[in-house]
Coordinates of C-alpha atoms and ligand atoms in Angstrom, one line a residue:
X1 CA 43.7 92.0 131.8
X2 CA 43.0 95.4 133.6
X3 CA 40.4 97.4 132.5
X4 CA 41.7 100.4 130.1
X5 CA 41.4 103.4 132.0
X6 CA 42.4 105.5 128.9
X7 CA 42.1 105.1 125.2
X8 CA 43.3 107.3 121.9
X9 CA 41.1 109.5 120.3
X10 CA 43.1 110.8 117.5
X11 CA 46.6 110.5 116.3
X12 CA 48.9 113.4 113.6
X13 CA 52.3 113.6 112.7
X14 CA 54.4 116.3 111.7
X15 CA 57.5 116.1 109.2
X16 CA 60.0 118.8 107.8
X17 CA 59.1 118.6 104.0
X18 CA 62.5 118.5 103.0
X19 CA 63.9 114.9 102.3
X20 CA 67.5 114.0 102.6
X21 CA 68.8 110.5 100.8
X22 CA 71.4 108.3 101.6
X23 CA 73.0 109.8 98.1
X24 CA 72.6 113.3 99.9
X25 CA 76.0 112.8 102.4
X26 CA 78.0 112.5 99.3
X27 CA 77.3 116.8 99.2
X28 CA 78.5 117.2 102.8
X29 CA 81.5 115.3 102.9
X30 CA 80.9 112.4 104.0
X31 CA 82.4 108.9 103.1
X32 CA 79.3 106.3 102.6
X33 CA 77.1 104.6 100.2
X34 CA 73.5 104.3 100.1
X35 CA 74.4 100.2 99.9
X36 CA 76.2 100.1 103.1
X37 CA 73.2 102.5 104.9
X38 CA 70.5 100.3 103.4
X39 CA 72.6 96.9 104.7
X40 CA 73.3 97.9 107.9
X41 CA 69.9 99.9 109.1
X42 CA 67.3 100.0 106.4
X43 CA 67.4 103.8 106.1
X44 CA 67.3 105.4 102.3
X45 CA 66.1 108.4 103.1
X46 CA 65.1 111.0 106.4
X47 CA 63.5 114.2 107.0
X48 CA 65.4 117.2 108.3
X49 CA 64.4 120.2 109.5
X50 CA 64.6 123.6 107.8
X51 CA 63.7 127.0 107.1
X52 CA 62.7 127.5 110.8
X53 CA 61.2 124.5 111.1
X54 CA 61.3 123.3 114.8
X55 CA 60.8 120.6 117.5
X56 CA 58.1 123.1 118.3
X57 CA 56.7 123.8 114.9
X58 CA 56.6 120.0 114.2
X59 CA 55.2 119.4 117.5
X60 CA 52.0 121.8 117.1
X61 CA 51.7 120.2 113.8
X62 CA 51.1 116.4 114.7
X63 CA 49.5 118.1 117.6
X64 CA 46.9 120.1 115.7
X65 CA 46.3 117.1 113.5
X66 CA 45.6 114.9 116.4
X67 CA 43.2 117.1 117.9
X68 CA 41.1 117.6 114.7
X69 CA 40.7 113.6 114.4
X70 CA 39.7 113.8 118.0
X71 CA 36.9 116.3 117.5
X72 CA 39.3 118.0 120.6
X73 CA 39.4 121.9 121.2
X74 CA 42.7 123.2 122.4
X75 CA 40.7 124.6 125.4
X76 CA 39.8 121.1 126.5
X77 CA 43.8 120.3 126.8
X78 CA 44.3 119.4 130.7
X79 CA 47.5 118.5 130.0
X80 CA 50.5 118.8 127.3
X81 CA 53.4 115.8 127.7
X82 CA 55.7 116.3 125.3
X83 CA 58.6 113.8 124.8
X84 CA 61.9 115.2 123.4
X85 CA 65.7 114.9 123.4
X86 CA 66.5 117.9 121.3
X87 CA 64.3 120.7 123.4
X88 CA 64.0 123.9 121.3
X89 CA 65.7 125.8 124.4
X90 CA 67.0 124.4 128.0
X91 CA 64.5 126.7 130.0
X92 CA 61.6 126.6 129.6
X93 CA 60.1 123.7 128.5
X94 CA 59.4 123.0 124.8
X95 CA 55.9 121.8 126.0
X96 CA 55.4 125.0 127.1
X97 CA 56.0 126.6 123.3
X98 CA 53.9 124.4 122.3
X99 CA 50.9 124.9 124.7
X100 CA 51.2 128.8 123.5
X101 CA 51.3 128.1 119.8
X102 CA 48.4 125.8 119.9
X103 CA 46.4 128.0 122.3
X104 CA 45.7 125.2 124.7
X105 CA 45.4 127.8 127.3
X106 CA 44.1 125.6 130.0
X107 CA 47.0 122.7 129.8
X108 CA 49.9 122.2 132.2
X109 CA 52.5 121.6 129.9
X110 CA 56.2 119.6 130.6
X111 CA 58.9 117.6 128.9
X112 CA 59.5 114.2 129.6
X113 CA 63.1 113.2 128.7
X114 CA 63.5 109.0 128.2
X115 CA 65.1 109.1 124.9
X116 CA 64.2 106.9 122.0
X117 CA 61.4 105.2 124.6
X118 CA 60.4 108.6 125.6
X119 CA 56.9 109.0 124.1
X120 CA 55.9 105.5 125.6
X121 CA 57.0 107.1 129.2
X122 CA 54.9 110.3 128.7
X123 CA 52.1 108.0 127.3
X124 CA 52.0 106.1 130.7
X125 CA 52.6 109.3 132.6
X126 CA 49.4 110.9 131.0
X127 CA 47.4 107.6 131.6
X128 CA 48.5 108.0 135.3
X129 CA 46.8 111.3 135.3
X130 CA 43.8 110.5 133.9
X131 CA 43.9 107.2 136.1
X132 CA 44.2 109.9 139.2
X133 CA 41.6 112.2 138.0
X134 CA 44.0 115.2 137.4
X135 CA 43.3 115.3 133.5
X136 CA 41.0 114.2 131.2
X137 CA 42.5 115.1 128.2
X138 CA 45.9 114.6 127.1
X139 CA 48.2 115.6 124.8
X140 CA 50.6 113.5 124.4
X141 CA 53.5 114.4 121.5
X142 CA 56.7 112.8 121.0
X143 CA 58.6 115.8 119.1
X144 CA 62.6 115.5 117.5
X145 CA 65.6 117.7 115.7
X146 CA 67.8 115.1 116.0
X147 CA 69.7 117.1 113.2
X148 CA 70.6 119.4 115.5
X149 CA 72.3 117.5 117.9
X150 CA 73.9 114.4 115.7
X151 CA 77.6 115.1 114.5
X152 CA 77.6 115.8 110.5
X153 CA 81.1 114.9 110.8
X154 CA 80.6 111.3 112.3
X155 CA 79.5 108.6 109.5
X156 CA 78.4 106.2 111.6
X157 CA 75.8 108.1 113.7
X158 CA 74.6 111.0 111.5
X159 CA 73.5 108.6 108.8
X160 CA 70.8 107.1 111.2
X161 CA 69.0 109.9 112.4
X162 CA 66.1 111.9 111.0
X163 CA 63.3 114.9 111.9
X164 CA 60.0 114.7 112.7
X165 CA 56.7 114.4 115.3
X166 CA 53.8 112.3 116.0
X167 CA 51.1 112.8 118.6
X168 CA 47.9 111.2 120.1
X169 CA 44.7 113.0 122.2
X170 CA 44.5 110.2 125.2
X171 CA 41.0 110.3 126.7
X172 CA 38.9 108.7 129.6
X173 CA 38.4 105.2 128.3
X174 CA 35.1 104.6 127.2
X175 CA 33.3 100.8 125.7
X176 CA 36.2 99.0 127.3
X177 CA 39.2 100.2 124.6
X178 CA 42.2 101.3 125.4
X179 CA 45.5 100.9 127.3
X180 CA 45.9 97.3 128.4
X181 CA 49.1 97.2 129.6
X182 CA 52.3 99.5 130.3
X183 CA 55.9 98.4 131.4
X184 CA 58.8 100.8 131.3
X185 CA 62.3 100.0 132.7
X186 CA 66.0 102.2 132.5
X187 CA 69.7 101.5 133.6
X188 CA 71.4 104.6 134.1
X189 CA 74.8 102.4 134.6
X190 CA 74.7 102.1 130.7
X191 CA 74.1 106.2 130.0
X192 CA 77.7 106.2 128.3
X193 CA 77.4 104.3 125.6
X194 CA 75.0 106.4 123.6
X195 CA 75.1 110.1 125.0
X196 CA 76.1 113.8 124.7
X197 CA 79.5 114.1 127.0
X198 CA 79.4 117.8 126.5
X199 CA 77.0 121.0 127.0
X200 CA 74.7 120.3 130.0
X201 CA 75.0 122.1 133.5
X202 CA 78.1 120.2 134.5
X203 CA 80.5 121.1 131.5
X204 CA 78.5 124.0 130.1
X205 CA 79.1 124.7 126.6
X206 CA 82.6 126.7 125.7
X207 CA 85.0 126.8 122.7
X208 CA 86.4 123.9 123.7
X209 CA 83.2 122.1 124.1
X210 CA 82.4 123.0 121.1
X211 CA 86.1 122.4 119.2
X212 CA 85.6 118.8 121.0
X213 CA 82.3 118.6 119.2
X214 CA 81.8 116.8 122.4
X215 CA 78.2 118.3 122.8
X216 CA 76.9 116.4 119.8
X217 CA 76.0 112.5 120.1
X218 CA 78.3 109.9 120.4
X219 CA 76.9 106.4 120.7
X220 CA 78.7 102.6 120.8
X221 CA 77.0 100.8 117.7
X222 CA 77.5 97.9 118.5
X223 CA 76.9 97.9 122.2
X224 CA 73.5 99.9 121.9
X225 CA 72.4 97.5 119.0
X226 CA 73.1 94.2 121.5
X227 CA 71.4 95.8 123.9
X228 CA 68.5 97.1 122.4
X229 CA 67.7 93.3 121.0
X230 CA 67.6 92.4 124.5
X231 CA 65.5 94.8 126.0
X232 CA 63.0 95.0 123.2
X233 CA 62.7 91.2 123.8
X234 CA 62.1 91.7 127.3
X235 CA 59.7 94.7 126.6
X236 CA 57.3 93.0 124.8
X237 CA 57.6 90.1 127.0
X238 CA 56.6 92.2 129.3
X239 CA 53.4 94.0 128.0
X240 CA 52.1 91.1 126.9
X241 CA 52.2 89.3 130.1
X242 CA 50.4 92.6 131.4
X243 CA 47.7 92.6 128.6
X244 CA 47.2 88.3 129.5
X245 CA 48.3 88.2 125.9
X246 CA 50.3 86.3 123.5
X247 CA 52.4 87.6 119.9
X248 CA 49.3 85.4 118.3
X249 CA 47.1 87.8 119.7
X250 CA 48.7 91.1 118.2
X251 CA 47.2 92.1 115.2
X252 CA 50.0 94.9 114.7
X253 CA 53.4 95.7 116.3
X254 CA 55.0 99.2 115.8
X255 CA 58.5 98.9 117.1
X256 CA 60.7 101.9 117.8
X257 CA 62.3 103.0 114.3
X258 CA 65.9 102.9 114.5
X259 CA 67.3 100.0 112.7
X260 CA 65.3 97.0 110.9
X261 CA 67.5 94.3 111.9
X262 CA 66.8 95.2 115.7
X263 CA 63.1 95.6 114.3
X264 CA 63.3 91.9 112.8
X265 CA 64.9 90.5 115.9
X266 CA 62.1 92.2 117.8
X267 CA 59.2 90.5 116.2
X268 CA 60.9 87.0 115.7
X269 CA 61.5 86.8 119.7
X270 CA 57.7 87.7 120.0
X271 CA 56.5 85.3 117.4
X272 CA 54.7 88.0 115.4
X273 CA 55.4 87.8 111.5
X274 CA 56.8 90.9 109.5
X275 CA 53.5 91.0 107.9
X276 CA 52.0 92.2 110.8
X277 CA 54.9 94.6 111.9
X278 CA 54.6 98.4 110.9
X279 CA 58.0 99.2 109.6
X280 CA 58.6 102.9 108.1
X281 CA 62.5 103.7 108.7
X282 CA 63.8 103.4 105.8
X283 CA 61.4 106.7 104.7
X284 CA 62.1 108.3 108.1
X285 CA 65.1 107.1 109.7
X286 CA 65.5 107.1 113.2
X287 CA 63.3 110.0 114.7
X288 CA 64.0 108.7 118.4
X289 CA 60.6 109.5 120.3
X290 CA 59.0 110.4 117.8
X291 CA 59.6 107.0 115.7
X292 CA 56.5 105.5 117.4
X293 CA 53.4 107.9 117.4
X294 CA 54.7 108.8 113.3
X295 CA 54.4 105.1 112.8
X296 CA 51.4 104.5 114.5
X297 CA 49.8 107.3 112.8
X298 CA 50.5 106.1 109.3
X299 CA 48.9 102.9 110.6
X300 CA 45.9 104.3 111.3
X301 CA 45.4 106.1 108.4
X302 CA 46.5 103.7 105.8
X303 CA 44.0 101.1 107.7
X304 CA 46.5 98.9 109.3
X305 CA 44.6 99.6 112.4
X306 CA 41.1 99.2 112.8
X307 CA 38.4 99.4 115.2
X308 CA 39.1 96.3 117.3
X309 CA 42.8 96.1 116.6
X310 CA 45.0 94.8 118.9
X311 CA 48.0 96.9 118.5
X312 CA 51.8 96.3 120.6
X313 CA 54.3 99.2 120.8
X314 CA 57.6 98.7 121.9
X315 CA 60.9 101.2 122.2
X316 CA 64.2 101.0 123.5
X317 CA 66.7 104.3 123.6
X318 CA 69.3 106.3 125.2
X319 CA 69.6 106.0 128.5
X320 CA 69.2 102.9 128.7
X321 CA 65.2 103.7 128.6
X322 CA 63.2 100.7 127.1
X323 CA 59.2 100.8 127.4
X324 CA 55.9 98.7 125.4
X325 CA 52.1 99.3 125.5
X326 CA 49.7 97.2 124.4
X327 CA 46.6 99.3 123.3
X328 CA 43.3 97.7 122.0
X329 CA 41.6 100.1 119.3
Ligands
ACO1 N1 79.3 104.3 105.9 C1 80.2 103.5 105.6 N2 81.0 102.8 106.5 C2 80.7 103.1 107.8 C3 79.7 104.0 108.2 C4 78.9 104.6 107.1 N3 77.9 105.5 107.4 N4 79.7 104.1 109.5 C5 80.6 103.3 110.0 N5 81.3 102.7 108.9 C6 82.4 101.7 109.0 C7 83.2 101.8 110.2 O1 84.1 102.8 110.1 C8 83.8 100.4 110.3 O2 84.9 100.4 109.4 P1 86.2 99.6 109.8 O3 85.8 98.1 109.9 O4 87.1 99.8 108.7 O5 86.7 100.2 111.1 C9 82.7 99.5 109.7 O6 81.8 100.4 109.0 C10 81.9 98.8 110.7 O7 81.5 99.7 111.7 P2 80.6 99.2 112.9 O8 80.2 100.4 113.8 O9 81.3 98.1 113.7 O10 79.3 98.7 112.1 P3 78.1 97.8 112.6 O11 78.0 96.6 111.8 O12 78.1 97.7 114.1 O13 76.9 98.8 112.2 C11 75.4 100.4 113.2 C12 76.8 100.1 112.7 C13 74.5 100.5 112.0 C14 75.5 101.8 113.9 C15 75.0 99.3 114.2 O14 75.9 99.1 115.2 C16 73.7 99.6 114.8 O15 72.7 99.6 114.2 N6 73.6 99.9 116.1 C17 72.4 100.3 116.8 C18 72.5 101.8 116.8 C19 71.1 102.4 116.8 O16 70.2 102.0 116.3 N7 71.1 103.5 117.6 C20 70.0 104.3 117.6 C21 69.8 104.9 118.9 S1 69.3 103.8 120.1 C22 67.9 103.4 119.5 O17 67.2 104.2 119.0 C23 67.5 102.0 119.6

């Protein structure tokens, strides 16, 4: 087991206030039942975004939050990672909003894009910059409107997705806690199956971009759900080999939030029971790379994690990204 090099110091999360049931999509059209939503995902109800609420706004929320648990100033920022599929603008950077809004005037700021598994990727990318001596303090924030990019017109995606943002000050790890073990892994040849055809530098958005509604998210179900079982398996396989630890050992595991039968399949491969898995999708939905630091959040504060708790994280998403962390408290 390596020696944690970096360790949190305080977590906050960020949600829209206005909550959207399955019994909602009725309103706007679309064909579905809060039965068939429940059955197939364990989602009743999601956040979304309004009243000028923002991947920023949410962002500098959890952010702010995190910071005041971790007795942080903004001035002491050395560095803003922000995780997000659904940046406010496409230049600049939404970190860079962020880093205005909270004040954090001495941070470099960037967005790290790795989908669903992004906010495990910017947490090992601020651990390699505290490992390097670049930054002491981190910001690290996973930060999504995925209401803005999912299609209101397509049942089967639009129904799984929800608002919000979580975020955690990393800092120099001191009495041996901390980061035991990082894995992250992609394969681009599978970037078609859950994507956004549409929009970007090669097809730039037009009317018929937009009549094709071919810039909003279109995803294979069933392909991203087979897959995702596998590489969560082998994502937690992974960090616990890293960590020298077995599913015994975990004291909590906070899965990526998208869907509780690939959340079940996750913990029964890792031999940890679903008493000792953090589950909160069915409140939230699927808030991509945010899914993880909301979750670990609530954890902390409803006293699922305590000092001494031995705490696995695992994601898989777009891409495909897939990533784990195992993080001793
Ligand atoms: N309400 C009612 N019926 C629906 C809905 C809906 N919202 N959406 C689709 N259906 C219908 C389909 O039209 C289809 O009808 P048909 O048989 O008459 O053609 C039927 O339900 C079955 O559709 P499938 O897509 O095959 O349903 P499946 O059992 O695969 O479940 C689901 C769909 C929930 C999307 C599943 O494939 C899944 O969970 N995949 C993983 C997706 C995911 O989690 N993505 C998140 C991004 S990646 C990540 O974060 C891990």
């Amino acid at each position: 087991m390596k020696r944690p090099i970096a360790a949190i110091a305080g977590t906050g999360r960020g949600l829209p206030a206005h909550v959207m049931t399955n019994h909602d999509f009725a309103s706007i059209g679309i064909e579905t039942s809060h039965e068939w939503i429940m059955e197939r995902s364990g989602i009743s109800e999601r956040r979304v975004a309004k009243n000028g609420e923002t991947t920023c706004s949410m962002a500098a929320d959890a952010g702010r939050k995190a910071m005041e648990v971790a007795g942080v100033h903004p001035g002491e920022i050395d560095v803003i990672v922000l995780s997000t599929a659904t940046p406010d603008r496409l230049l600049p950077s939404t970190a860079v909003d962020i880093q205005a809004e909270l004040g954090a005037t001495r941070a470099a700021a960037f967005d790290i894009g790795a989908a669903c598994a992004g906010w495990l990727y910017a947490m090992t990318t601020a651990e390699g910059l505290i490992m390097s001596g670049t930054a002491e303090t981190a910001l690290v924030i996973g930060s999504e409107k995925m209401s803005a990019i999912v299609d209101w017109k397509d049942r089967a995606t639009c129904v799984l997705f929800g608002d919000g943002a979580g975020a955690a000050v990393l800092k120099r790890s001191k009495h041996g806690k901390g980061i035991l073990s990082a894995y992250m892994r992609s394969d681009g040849k599978l970037a078609d199956l859950l994507y956004r055809p549409d929009g970007g530098a090669t097809t730039p958005m037009s009317v018929e971009v937009l009549e094709k509604r071919s810039h909003l998210v279109r995803m294979a179900g069933r392909e991203v759900f087979k897959h995702a079982v596998r590489s969560m398996a082998d994502a937690a396989d992974r960090a616990l080999d890293g960590a020298r630890l077995t599913g015994s050992d975990i004291d909590l595991l906070i899965p990526h939030q998208a869907n509780v039968r690939i959340i079940e399949a996750t913990a029964k491969h890792s031999g940890i029971p679903m008493d000792k898995v953090y589950v909160n999708v069915d409140r939230y939905g699927n808030t991509s790379s945010a899914s993880i630091p909301i979750a670990l959040n609530e954890a902390i504060e409803s006293g699922r994690i305590k000092d001494g708790s031995t705490v696995m994280m695992v994601a898989f998403g777009a891409g495909f990204t897939w990533a784990s962390m195992v993080i001793r408290f």
